Coordinates of C-alpha atoms in Angstrom, one line a residue:
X45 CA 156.0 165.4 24.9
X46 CA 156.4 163.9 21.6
X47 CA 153.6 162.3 21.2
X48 CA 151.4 165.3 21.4
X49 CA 154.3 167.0 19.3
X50 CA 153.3 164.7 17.0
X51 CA 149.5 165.3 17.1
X52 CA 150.1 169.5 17.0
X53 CA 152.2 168.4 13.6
X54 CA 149.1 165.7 12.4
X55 CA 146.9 168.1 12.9
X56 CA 148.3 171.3 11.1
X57 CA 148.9 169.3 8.2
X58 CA 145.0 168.7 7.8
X59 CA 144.7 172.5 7.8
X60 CA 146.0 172.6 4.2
X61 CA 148.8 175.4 5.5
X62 CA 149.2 178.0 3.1
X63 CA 151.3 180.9 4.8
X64 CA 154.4 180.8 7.3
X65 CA 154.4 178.6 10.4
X66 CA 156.7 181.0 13.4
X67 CA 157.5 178.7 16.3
X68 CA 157.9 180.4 19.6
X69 CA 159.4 177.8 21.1
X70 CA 161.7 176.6 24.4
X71 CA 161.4 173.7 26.4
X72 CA 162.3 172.2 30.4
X73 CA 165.7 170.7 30.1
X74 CA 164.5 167.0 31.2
X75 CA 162.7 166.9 28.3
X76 CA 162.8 164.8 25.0
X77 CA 163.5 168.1 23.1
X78 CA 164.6 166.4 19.8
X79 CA 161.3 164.3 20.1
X80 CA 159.3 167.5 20.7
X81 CA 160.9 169.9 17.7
X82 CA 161.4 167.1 14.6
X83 CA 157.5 166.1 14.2
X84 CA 157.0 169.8 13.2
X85 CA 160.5 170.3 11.8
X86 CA 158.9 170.5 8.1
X87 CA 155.8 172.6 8.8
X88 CA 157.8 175.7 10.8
X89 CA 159.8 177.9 8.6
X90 CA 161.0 180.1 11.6
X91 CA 161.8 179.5 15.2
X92 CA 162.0 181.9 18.0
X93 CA 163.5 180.7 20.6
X94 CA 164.1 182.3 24.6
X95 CA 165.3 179.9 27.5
X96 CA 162.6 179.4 29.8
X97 CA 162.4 181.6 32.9
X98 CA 162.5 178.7 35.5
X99 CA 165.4 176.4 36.9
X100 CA 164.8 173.4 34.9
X101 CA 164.5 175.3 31.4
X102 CA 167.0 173.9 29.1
X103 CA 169.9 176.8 27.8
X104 CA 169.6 179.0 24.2
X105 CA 172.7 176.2 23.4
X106 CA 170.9 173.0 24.1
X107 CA 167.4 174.8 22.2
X108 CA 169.3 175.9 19.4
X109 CA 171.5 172.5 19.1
X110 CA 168.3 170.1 19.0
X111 CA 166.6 172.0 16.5
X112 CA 169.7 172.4 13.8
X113 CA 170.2 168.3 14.7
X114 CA 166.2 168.3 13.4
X115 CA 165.8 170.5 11.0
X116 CA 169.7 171.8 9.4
X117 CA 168.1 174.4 7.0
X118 CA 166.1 175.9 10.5
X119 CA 166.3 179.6 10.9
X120 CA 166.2 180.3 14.4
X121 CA 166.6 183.2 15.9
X122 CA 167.4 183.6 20.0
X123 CA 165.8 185.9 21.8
X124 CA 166.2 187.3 25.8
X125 CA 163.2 185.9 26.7
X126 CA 159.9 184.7 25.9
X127 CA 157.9 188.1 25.4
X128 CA 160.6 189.4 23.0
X129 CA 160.2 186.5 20.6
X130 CA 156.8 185.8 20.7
X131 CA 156.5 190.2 19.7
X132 CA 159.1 189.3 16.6
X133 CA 157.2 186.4 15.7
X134 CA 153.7 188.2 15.7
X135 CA 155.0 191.2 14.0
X136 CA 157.4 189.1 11.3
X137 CA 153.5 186.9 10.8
X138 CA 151.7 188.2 8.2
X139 CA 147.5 187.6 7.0
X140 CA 147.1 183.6 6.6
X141 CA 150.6 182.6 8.8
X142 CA 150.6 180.8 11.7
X143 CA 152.6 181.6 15.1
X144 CA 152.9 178.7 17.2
X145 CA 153.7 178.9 20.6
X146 CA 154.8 175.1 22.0
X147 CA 157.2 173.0 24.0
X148 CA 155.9 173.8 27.2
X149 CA 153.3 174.8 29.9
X150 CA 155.8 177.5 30.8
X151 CA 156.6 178.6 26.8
X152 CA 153.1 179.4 26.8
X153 CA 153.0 181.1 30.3
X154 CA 156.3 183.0 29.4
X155 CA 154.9 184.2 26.1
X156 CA 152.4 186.5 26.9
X157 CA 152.9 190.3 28.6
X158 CA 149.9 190.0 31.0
X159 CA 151.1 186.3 31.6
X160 CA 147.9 183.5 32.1

């Protein structure tokens, strides 16, 4: 939700970043997306982004759309699925970045091989 958007964002700020921030991101399509991607719209320098897996996940086109309204200058790159862009994202990260996987119970769920 935004709020805790908004807390994720608060709270990286106090960590004094000093490498990349990759987003692995997606998000249900009854969401607030826009609420939940422009509190860390300055902190992430790369998104990955993969519809979600279930029957409410919002489309690549509705992901995509609320970030560029966000953030213009966002690179984003779309991805099949969760697994394939949370692998780009860790292999892209380098010592001292940062890969955050948010925007939902399911992201998170999605993101990993051996799933939770």
């Amino acid at each position: 939700n935004p709020a805790a958007a908004q807390l994720l964002a608060n709270t990286l700020k106090q960590t004094q970043l000093k490498g990349t921030v990759y987003a692995v991101f997606s998000a249900l399509a009854d969401k607030d997306i826009d609420g939940i991607v422009t509190p860390l719209c300055e902190l992430i320098t790369h998104w990955h982004v993969a519809p979600l897996n279930v029957e409410r996940g919002a489309t690549m086109q509705v992901l995509a759309e609320a970030i560029h309204r966000a953030c213009p200058q966002a690179l984003i790159t779309q991805h099949p699925d969760l697994i394939q862009a949370s692998g780009m994202a860790n292999q892209q990260a380098k010592t001292g970045d940062i890969v955050l996987t948010y925007g939902s119970f399911y992201t998170v769920a999605q993101s990993c091989p051996q799933g939770l």
